[in-house]
Amino acid sequence: MRQVFMVEAPDRPGLVHEITGALFRSGLNLMENQEHVDPDSGRFFMRSELEGSAEPSHLLATLNELHLPGATFRLRPLKPRRAVMLVSREHHCAADLLVRHTFQELNLHLVSVISNHSHLGWLVEKFGLPFHHLPAERVSRETHESQISALLEAADPELIILARYMRILSPGFVARWEGRIINIHHSFLPAFVGARPYQQAFERGVKIIGATAHFVSDDLDQGPIIAQDVIPVDHTYSAKELARAGRDVEQRVLAAAVRLVTEDRVFICGRRTIVFP
Amino acid sequence: MRQVFMVEAPDRPGLVHEITGALFRSGLNLMENQEHVDPDSGRFFMRSELEGSAEPSHLLATLNELHLPGATFRLRPLKPRRAVMLVSREHHCAADLLVRHTFQELNLHLVSVISNHSHLGWLVEKFGLPFHHLPAERVSRETHESQISALLEAADPELIILARYMRILSPGFVARWEGRIINIHHSFLPAFVGARPYQQAFERGVKIIGATAHFVSDDLDQGPIIAQDVIPVDHTYSAKELARAGRDVEQRVLAAAVRLVTEDRVFICGRRTIVFP
Amino acid sequence: MRQVFMVEAPDRPGLVHEITGALFRSGLNLMENQEHVDPDSGRFFMRSELEGSAEPSHLLATLNELHLPGATFRLRPLKPRRAVMLVSREHHCAADLLVRHTFQELNLHLVSVISNHSHLGWLVEKFGLPFHHLPAERVSRETHESQISALLEAADPELIILARYMRILSPGFVARWEGRIINIHHSFLPAFVGARPYQQAFERGVKIIGATAHFVSDDLDQGPIIAQDVIPVDHTYSAKELARAGRDVEQRVLAAAVRLVTEDRVFICGRRTIVFP
Amino acid sequence: MRQVFMVEAPDRPGLVHEITGALFRSGLNLMENQEHVDPDSGRFFMRSELEGSAEPSHLLATLNELHLPGATFRLRPLKPRRAVMLVSREHHCAADLLVRHTFQELNLHLVSVISNHSHLGWLVEKFGLPFHHLPAERVSRETHESQISALLEAADPELIILARYMRILSPGFVARWEGRIINIHHSFLPAFVGARPYQQAFERGVKIIGATAHFVSDDLDQGPIIAQDVIPVDHTYSAKELARAGRDVEQRVLAAAVRLVTEDRVFICGRRTIVFP
């Protein structure tokens, strides 16, 4: 099975030569390779797809001999990532991911779907997945979130996908799953942060609308951006029609972000991402 | 010569029938026709291209008989609009418009170019246009603006094009030329208002950058948007490279806006525009 | 209920005035209106959305009084159009339309799905629609098509959607349902007509791939184009990866075409279409 | 000065390690690095930007020790490439490149412009470049081409840019400058090869038009594609308006291709290109 090798390290001359040497000595063949040095932080990022039968432990031992303080390495087989999806009432992103998951279009193993509404239960169950309805009414925010957390701890996902989940997560929750929660925001961030972005877009009279998939951080709508896309609109669109047209963009941007993240193509670098497509 | 007829009026049943009847009775043929009703304000907008030899005064008399309180009509031959361009140091939008003007690609009659810097003088003069260098150093803002105003009053432009003119205009100036000043902002508004938008875009890590052509209003970067466009970017772009790539978008968005405005295709409707392409 | 009014007629001066007069006298209000005159054929096309309680017969009588030889009028309530979908093995377009149909995103009433393969039966049945599996092996082409025809005659669809249906239809079949069959072709037509367009695209080394929704005519891949879209690609895409990336374009182009056709926004004009978006 | 290092070689395990080792031992630092293996041909492509003061001869000696039969290496400082532009009557691509050249936006040193028409002479001379008018009337094709060849041999360009040059070049001419002639075709190839592509696009009723920059080969419009771009159009565009709208795409695609080629970002691989953006 093909493996993905991710490296993040302080840059230094000869680094590519050293690391590819360690791979070669471990009997791993480089099938694809991408590198980037962030000029601001001086950090080096590399993603490789490898073939060969090396033990991960053997490779890591070889890499240790390189003496790269501050480096992190990750070697994982390219096999479907465990994920849980959180949804609310809107169906389009959820339905799109359910179809793609069912037909194995993504490197994704959806374990279950959690929602604060019951609306999409029938759809999720049609696709053979457990649906957990956790109403947010009449419970405190803490209780609600701890119910979600209990399900997540049991599911142990590598990725949590907010597919138009409309509730804000607490800092503690975000910290627990840091770098593993992705969200789709229904605007071209940083335009129209916060609530009702299509209404805002209508009032501002923009000629293009968009959607943004990003990692979730403590600051609302401020996490590192993974993918964005846009479509042209004009004065004939009401706020409702902007929302209708925008749904198509949201679902394709979220699907693109899920593809990138589950294939280990995304590094977080401060507020930005390095994406090797 | 083909004429453009612009109507703005409170909507009421039968309005298209009534107005097209007035055109027909005036001996004018409708060659192209576009309409829109803004649902919020209930206002009706119509743009027609007409052929025929009717006197404008005759058409207006016929329209008066329709008793449309609150309506405005505008009938103008489709011939090049007088315009003055304001520039600073950046050449790309100015050069693009100078080329398009020279080869008569736009419905535009550039009268002169005004700048607070001398940089582009040689370029403007190559294209046979007067270049007015009005340095902004060592004069008060008021004095500087009054020098510009004097030139504009003499030129009497139908359109003032800010082609990367980097100074903010006073409310009085904007009021004097209301609805006639267009600007190119080097971001996808309302993202990254204000200074150094490419630096802001770099720091935020967006995956798409853009440009916005808009009418200038008192609120900086808040005027009605005429045209926008975007291009994809990625983590390999520094702020400087974003600016380089963005220049191409800026120049084509500004050229598109100049085309639309000079062909009487744009109505202002509050903070929004109606654009009949 | 809002109604859609479609007019096609030889152009003549005053035509918009005359037709909008007939609407007005019939007590119908024009909520939206778009017109076009095709300069080659001199034909006038108009689409209006109307509100009001006029009898269609009354409107048609009023229109008759206009004496417009060669004109055709169509007045229909804006309600879901009966459609049958034909599929083969590929799921993406079918699944996308099934989801959109289920959530009433389109003006579409899917009656049933017909396929020459059994693959997608479970999916169609999950969404509660009849699935007719008509294998094409071991029967003549005529027999197979007559089986399809029998199902279609019984279903009486206003629209037949070929959602990656991979068999060619006979001229007789096409003639029977003229102007009612739409197909999605997996290339940016007229590039790469015929079989295996992604393999062709790979070999030619194009930097953009696309998809085309078109009405089906006797000439393979030559029918009037309704909608097209594209995505950028590069040398890292194999033919298989082009096909994977292209599926997203195919499904959104087909969905867009279904929207346009079911909302009576498309006129056929020779080999071209007039589309009022 | 930064240098660009281009490698093309049969792929084998450890190749990146070996080559980066040779660079490291030559005292050259890898500032940017991109690789690709073409699965069909098994060929490896690599482009690096290097800093350091190594002698090219020293690097080549080090590379020779790697024993890579069939490999080609190229090391060149990243400084403006000598180019000659050929034009006919249309101004837009030529004017755009003249502006970009003048403002040093591209890694391009334009030596002169050759044309079979006199139309653009005044423009070229405004920008301070020699303009050679070689009329094609009343001379044989061979004579005309030999006049061009004489000018080119004297200019010794690294790149020949056909900026809407409307004459077909002979196989002998193409062979002489193999891999160094780029052309802009006014369609989204392979759609609409040959003459009058906008008229063809109009007749076919496409909803998107485009432009293609490609290396010139013996087969007309069949050379390896470097860059393509498109814009949406609709039924309101006549063939003439398609041509007008298309000019903007042509000029930006050609400028993009010139940027890529002059920065040594493009490898030819059979009928395809490898482009490291």
Coordinates of C-alpha atoms in Angstrom, one line a residue, chain C:
Chain C
M1 CA -49.3 30.2 -9.2
R2 CA -46.7 32.0 -11.3
Q3 CA -46.8 31.2 -15.0
V4 CA -44.1 31.2 -17.6
F5 CA -44.9 32.7 -21.0
M6 CA -42.6 31.9 -23.9
V7 CA -42.9 33.6 -27.3
E8 CA -41.1 32.9 -30.5
A9 CA -42.0 35.1 -33.5
P10 CA -40.6 36.9 -36.5
D11 CA -39.4 40.2 -35.3
R12 CA -41.1 43.4 -36.2
P13 CA -41.2 47.0 -34.9
G14 CA -43.4 47.4 -31.8
L15 CA -43.6 43.7 -31.0
V16 CA -42.7 44.1 -27.3
H17 CA -45.3 46.8 -27.0
E18 CA -48.0 44.7 -28.7
I19 CA -47.3 41.5 -26.7
T20 CA -47.0 43.2 -23.3
G21 CA -50.3 45.0 -24.2
A22 CA -52.0 41.6 -24.7
L23 CA -50.7 40.5 -21.3
F24 CA -51.9 43.6 -19.7
R25 CA -55.3 43.4 -21.2
S26 CA -55.6 39.8 -20.0
G27 CA -54.9 41.0 -16.4
L28 CA -51.5 39.4 -16.2
N29 CA -48.7 41.2 -14.5
L30 CA -45.1 41.0 -15.8
M31 CA -42.9 40.0 -12.9
E32 CA -39.8 39.2 -15.0
N33 CA -39.2 39.7 -18.7
Q34 CA -36.3 38.9 -21.1
E35 CA -36.1 39.3 -24.8
H36 CA -33.7 38.6 -27.6
V37 CA -33.7 39.1 -31.4
D38 CA -31.5 36.6 -33.3
P39 CA -29.8 38.8 -35.9
D40 CA -29.2 35.9 -38.3
S41 CA -32.8 34.5 -38.5
G42 CA -34.6 37.7 -37.5
R43 CA -36.6 35.8 -34.9
F44 CA -37.7 37.3 -31.7
F45 CA -37.6 35.4 -28.4
M46 CA -39.3 36.4 -25.2
R47 CA -39.7 34.8 -21.8
S48 CA -41.9 36.3 -19.1
E49 CA -42.9 35.3 -15.6
L50 CA -46.5 36.3 -15.1
E51 CA -48.8 36.7 -12.1
G52 CA -52.6 37.0 -12.3
S53 CA -55.6 34.7 -12.8
A54 CA -56.1 34.9 -16.5
E55 CA -57.3 31.8 -18.4
P56 CA -54.7 30.6 -20.8
S57 CA -57.4 30.5 -23.5
H58 CA -58.3 34.1 -22.9
L59 CA -54.7 35.2 -23.3
L60 CA -54.3 33.1 -26.5
A61 CA -57.4 34.7 -28.0
T62 CA -56.0 38.2 -27.2
L63 CA -52.7 37.2 -28.8
N64 CA -54.4 35.9 -31.9
E65 CA -55.8 39.4 -32.5
L66 CA -52.2 40.6 -32.9
H67 CA -51.9 38.7 -36.2
L68 CA -48.4 37.4 -35.8
P69 CA -47.9 34.8 -38.5
G70 CA -45.2 32.3 -37.6
A71 CA -45.4 33.0 -33.9
T72 CA -45.6 30.4 -31.2
F73 CA -46.8 31.0 -27.7
R74 CA -46.5 28.8 -24.7
L75 CA -48.1 29.5 -21.2
R76 CA -47.4 27.1 -18.4
P77 CA -47.6 27.2 -14.7
L78 CA -44.1 27.1 -13.1
K79 CA -44.6 23.7 -11.6
P80 CA -42.4 20.6 -11.5
R81 CA -41.8 19.0 -15.0
R82 CA -42.4 15.3 -15.4
A83 CA -39.0 13.7 -16.3
V84 CA -37.5 10.3 -16.8
M85 CA -33.8 9.7 -16.2
L86 CA -31.7 7.2 -18.2
V87 CA -28.4 6.0 -16.7
S88 CA -25.8 3.4 -17.3
R89 CA -23.1 2.6 -14.7
E90 CA -21.7 5.9 -13.6
H91 CA -23.4 7.2 -10.5
H92 CA -22.4 10.8 -10.0
C93 CA -24.9 12.7 -12.2
A94 CA -27.7 10.4 -11.3
A95 CA -27.0 10.7 -7.5
D96 CA -26.8 14.4 -7.7
L97 CA -30.1 14.7 -9.5
L98 CA -31.7 12.3 -7.1
V99 CA -30.6 14.3 -4.1
R100 CA -31.7 17.6 -5.7
H101 CA -35.1 16.0 -6.7
T102 CA -35.6 14.7 -3.2
F103 CA -35.0 18.1 -1.6
Q104 CA -37.0 19.9 -4.3
E105 CA -34.1 22.0 -5.4
L106 CA -35.2 21.8 -9.0
N107 CA -38.5 22.3 -10.8
L108 CA -38.4 18.6 -11.5
H109 CA -40.8 15.7 -10.9
L110 CA -38.7 12.5 -11.6
V111 CA -41.1 9.7 -12.5
S112 CA -38.6 6.9 -12.9
V113 CA -35.1 5.8 -13.9
I114 CA -34.3 3.4 -16.7
S115 CA -30.9 1.7 -17.1
N116 CA -29.1 -0.8 -19.3
H117 CA -27.2 -1.9 -16.2
S118 CA -28.4 -3.0 -12.8
H119 CA -25.6 -1.1 -10.9
L120 CA -27.6 1.9 -9.7
G121 CA -30.8 0.1 -8.9
W122 CA -30.2 0.2 -5.1
L123 CA -29.5 3.9 -5.2
V124 CA -32.5 4.8 -7.1
E125 CA -34.7 2.7 -4.9
K126 CA -33.3 4.3 -1.8
F127 CA -34.7 7.5 -3.1
G128 CA -38.1 5.9 -3.6
L129 CA -38.2 5.9 -7.4
P130 CA -39.0 3.0 -9.8
F131 CA -35.9 1.6 -11.4
H132 CA -36.3 -0.2 -14.7
H133 CA -33.4 -2.4 -15.6
L134 CA -33.4 -3.2 -19.4
P135 CA -30.2 -5.1 -20.2
A136 CA -28.9 -4.4 -23.7
E137 CA -27.0 -7.6 -24.1
R138 CA -28.6 -10.5 -26.0
V139 CA -31.3 -8.2 -27.5
S140 CA -31.2 -6.3 -30.7
R141 CA -30.7 -2.6 -30.6
E142 CA -34.2 -2.1 -31.9
T143 CA -35.8 -4.4 -29.3
H144 CA -33.9 -2.6 -26.5
E145 CA -35.0 0.8 -27.7
S146 CA -38.6 -0.3 -28.1
Q147 CA -38.6 -1.5 -24.5
I148 CA -37.4 1.9 -23.4
S149 CA -39.9 3.6 -25.7
A150 CA -42.8 1.6 -24.1
L151 CA -41.8 2.8 -20.7
L152 CA -41.5 6.4 -21.9
E153 CA -44.8 6.4 -23.7
A154 CA -46.4 5.2 -20.5
A155 CA -44.6 7.8 -18.4
D156 CA -45.2 10.6 -20.9
P157 CA -42.3 12.8 -19.7
E158 CA -41.8 16.4 -20.6
L159 CA -38.1 15.8 -20.3
I160 CA -35.7 12.9 -20.8
I161 CA -32.4 13.2 -19.0
L162 CA -29.4 11.2 -20.1
A163 CA -27.4 11.2 -16.9
R164 CA -24.3 9.5 -18.4
Y165 CA -26.4 7.1 -20.4
M166 CA -23.7 5.5 -22.6
R167 CA -25.7 4.2 -25.6
I168 CA -26.5 6.0 -28.8
L169 CA -30.2 6.6 -29.5
S170 CA -31.6 5.9 -33.0
P171 CA -32.8 8.8 -35.2
G172 CA -36.4 7.6 -34.9
F173 CA -36.2 7.7 -31.1
V174 CA -34.7 11.1 -31.2
A175 CA -37.3 12.4 -33.6
R176 CA -40.1 11.0 -31.4
W177 CA -38.9 13.1 -28.4
E178 CA -37.5 16.0 -30.3
G179 CA -36.4 18.9 -28.1
R180 CA -37.1 16.9 -25.0
I181 CA -33.9 14.8 -24.5
I182 CA -30.9 16.4 -22.8
N183 CA -27.5 14.8 -22.5
I184 CA -24.3 15.5 -20.6
H185 CA -21.2 15.0 -22.6
H186 CA -18.0 14.6 -20.7
S187 CA -16.0 17.2 -22.6
F188 CA -16.0 20.8 -23.5
L189 CA -17.7 20.3 -26.9
P190 CA -16.8 20.5 -29.8
A191 CA -13.5 19.4 -28.4
F192 CA -13.2 15.6 -28.0
V193 CA -16.5 14.4 -29.6
G194 CA -17.1 10.7 -29.5
A195 CA -15.7 8.1 -27.1
R196 CA -13.2 8.4 -24.2
P197 CA -12.9 12.2 -24.2
Y198 CA -10.8 12.2 -21.0
Q199 CA -8.3 9.9 -22.7
Q200 CA -8.3 12.2 -25.7
A201 CA -7.8 15.2 -23.4
F202 CA -4.9 13.6 -21.7
E203 CA -3.2 12.8 -24.9
R204 CA -3.7 16.3 -26.3
G205 CA -2.3 17.8 -23.1
V206 CA -5.1 20.4 -22.5
K207 CA -4.8 22.6 -19.5
I208 CA -8.6 22.9 -19.0
I209 CA -11.3 20.2 -19.2
G210 CA -15.1 20.6 -19.2
A211 CA -18.5 19.2 -19.7
T212 CA -21.4 20.1 -22.0
A213 CA -25.1 19.7 -21.6
H214 CA -27.0 19.7 -24.9
F215 CA -30.2 18.7 -26.5
V216 CA -29.9 15.4 -28.3
S217 CA -30.1 15.5 -32.1
D218 CA -29.4 13.0 -34.8
D219 CA -25.8 14.0 -35.1
L220 CA -23.8 12.6 -32.2
D221 CA -22.6 15.3 -29.9
Q222 CA -23.8 18.0 -32.3
G223 CA -27.1 19.0 -30.6
P224 CA -27.7 22.6 -29.4
I225 CA -25.6 23.4 -26.3
I226 CA -27.5 24.4 -23.2
A227 CA -24.7 24.8 -20.6
Q228 CA -21.0 24.3 -20.3
D229 CA -18.4 24.6 -17.6
V230 CA -14.7 23.9 -17.2
I231 CA -12.0 23.4 -14.6
P232 CA -8.2 23.9 -14.8
V233 CA -6.0 20.8 -14.9
D234 CA -2.3 20.2 -15.3
H235 CA 0.3 17.6 -16.3
T236 CA -0.1 15.8 -13.0
Y237 CA -3.5 14.4 -14.0
S238 CA -3.6 11.0 -15.6
A239 CA -6.6 10.2 -17.9
K240 CA -8.2 8.5 -14.9
E241 CA -7.7 11.6 -12.7
L242 CA -9.1 13.8 -15.4
A243 CA -12.2 11.6 -15.4
R244 CA -12.4 11.9 -11.6
A245 CA -12.1 15.7 -11.6
G246 CA -14.4 16.0 -14.6
R247 CA -17.2 14.2 -12.8
D248 CA -17.8 17.2 -10.6
V249 CA -18.1 19.4 -13.6
E250 CA -20.4 17.0 -15.4
Q251 CA -22.9 16.8 -12.5
R252 CA -23.0 20.6 -12.0
V253 CA -23.4 21.3 -15.7
L254 CA -26.2 18.7 -16.0
A255 CA -28.0 20.1 -12.9
A256 CA -27.7 23.6 -14.3
A257 CA -29.2 22.5 -17.7
V258 CA -32.0 20.7 -15.9
R259 CA -32.8 23.9 -14.0
L260 CA -32.8 26.0 -17.1
V261 CA -34.9 23.6 -19.2
T262 CA -37.5 22.8 -16.5
E263 CA -38.0 26.5 -15.8
D264 CA -38.7 27.1 -19.5
R265 CA -35.6 29.3 -19.9
V266 CA -34.2 27.7 -23.0
F267 CA -35.3 28.2 -26.7
I268 CA -33.8 26.2 -29.5
C269 CA -32.7 28.4 -32.5
G270 CA -31.2 26.2 -35.2
R271 CA -28.0 24.7 -33.8
R272 CA -27.9 27.2 -31.0
T273 CA -29.9 28.0 -27.9
I274 CA -31.2 31.2 -26.4
V275 CA -30.9 30.9 -22.6
F276 CA -32.6 33.4 -20.3
P277 CA -30.9 32.7 -17.0

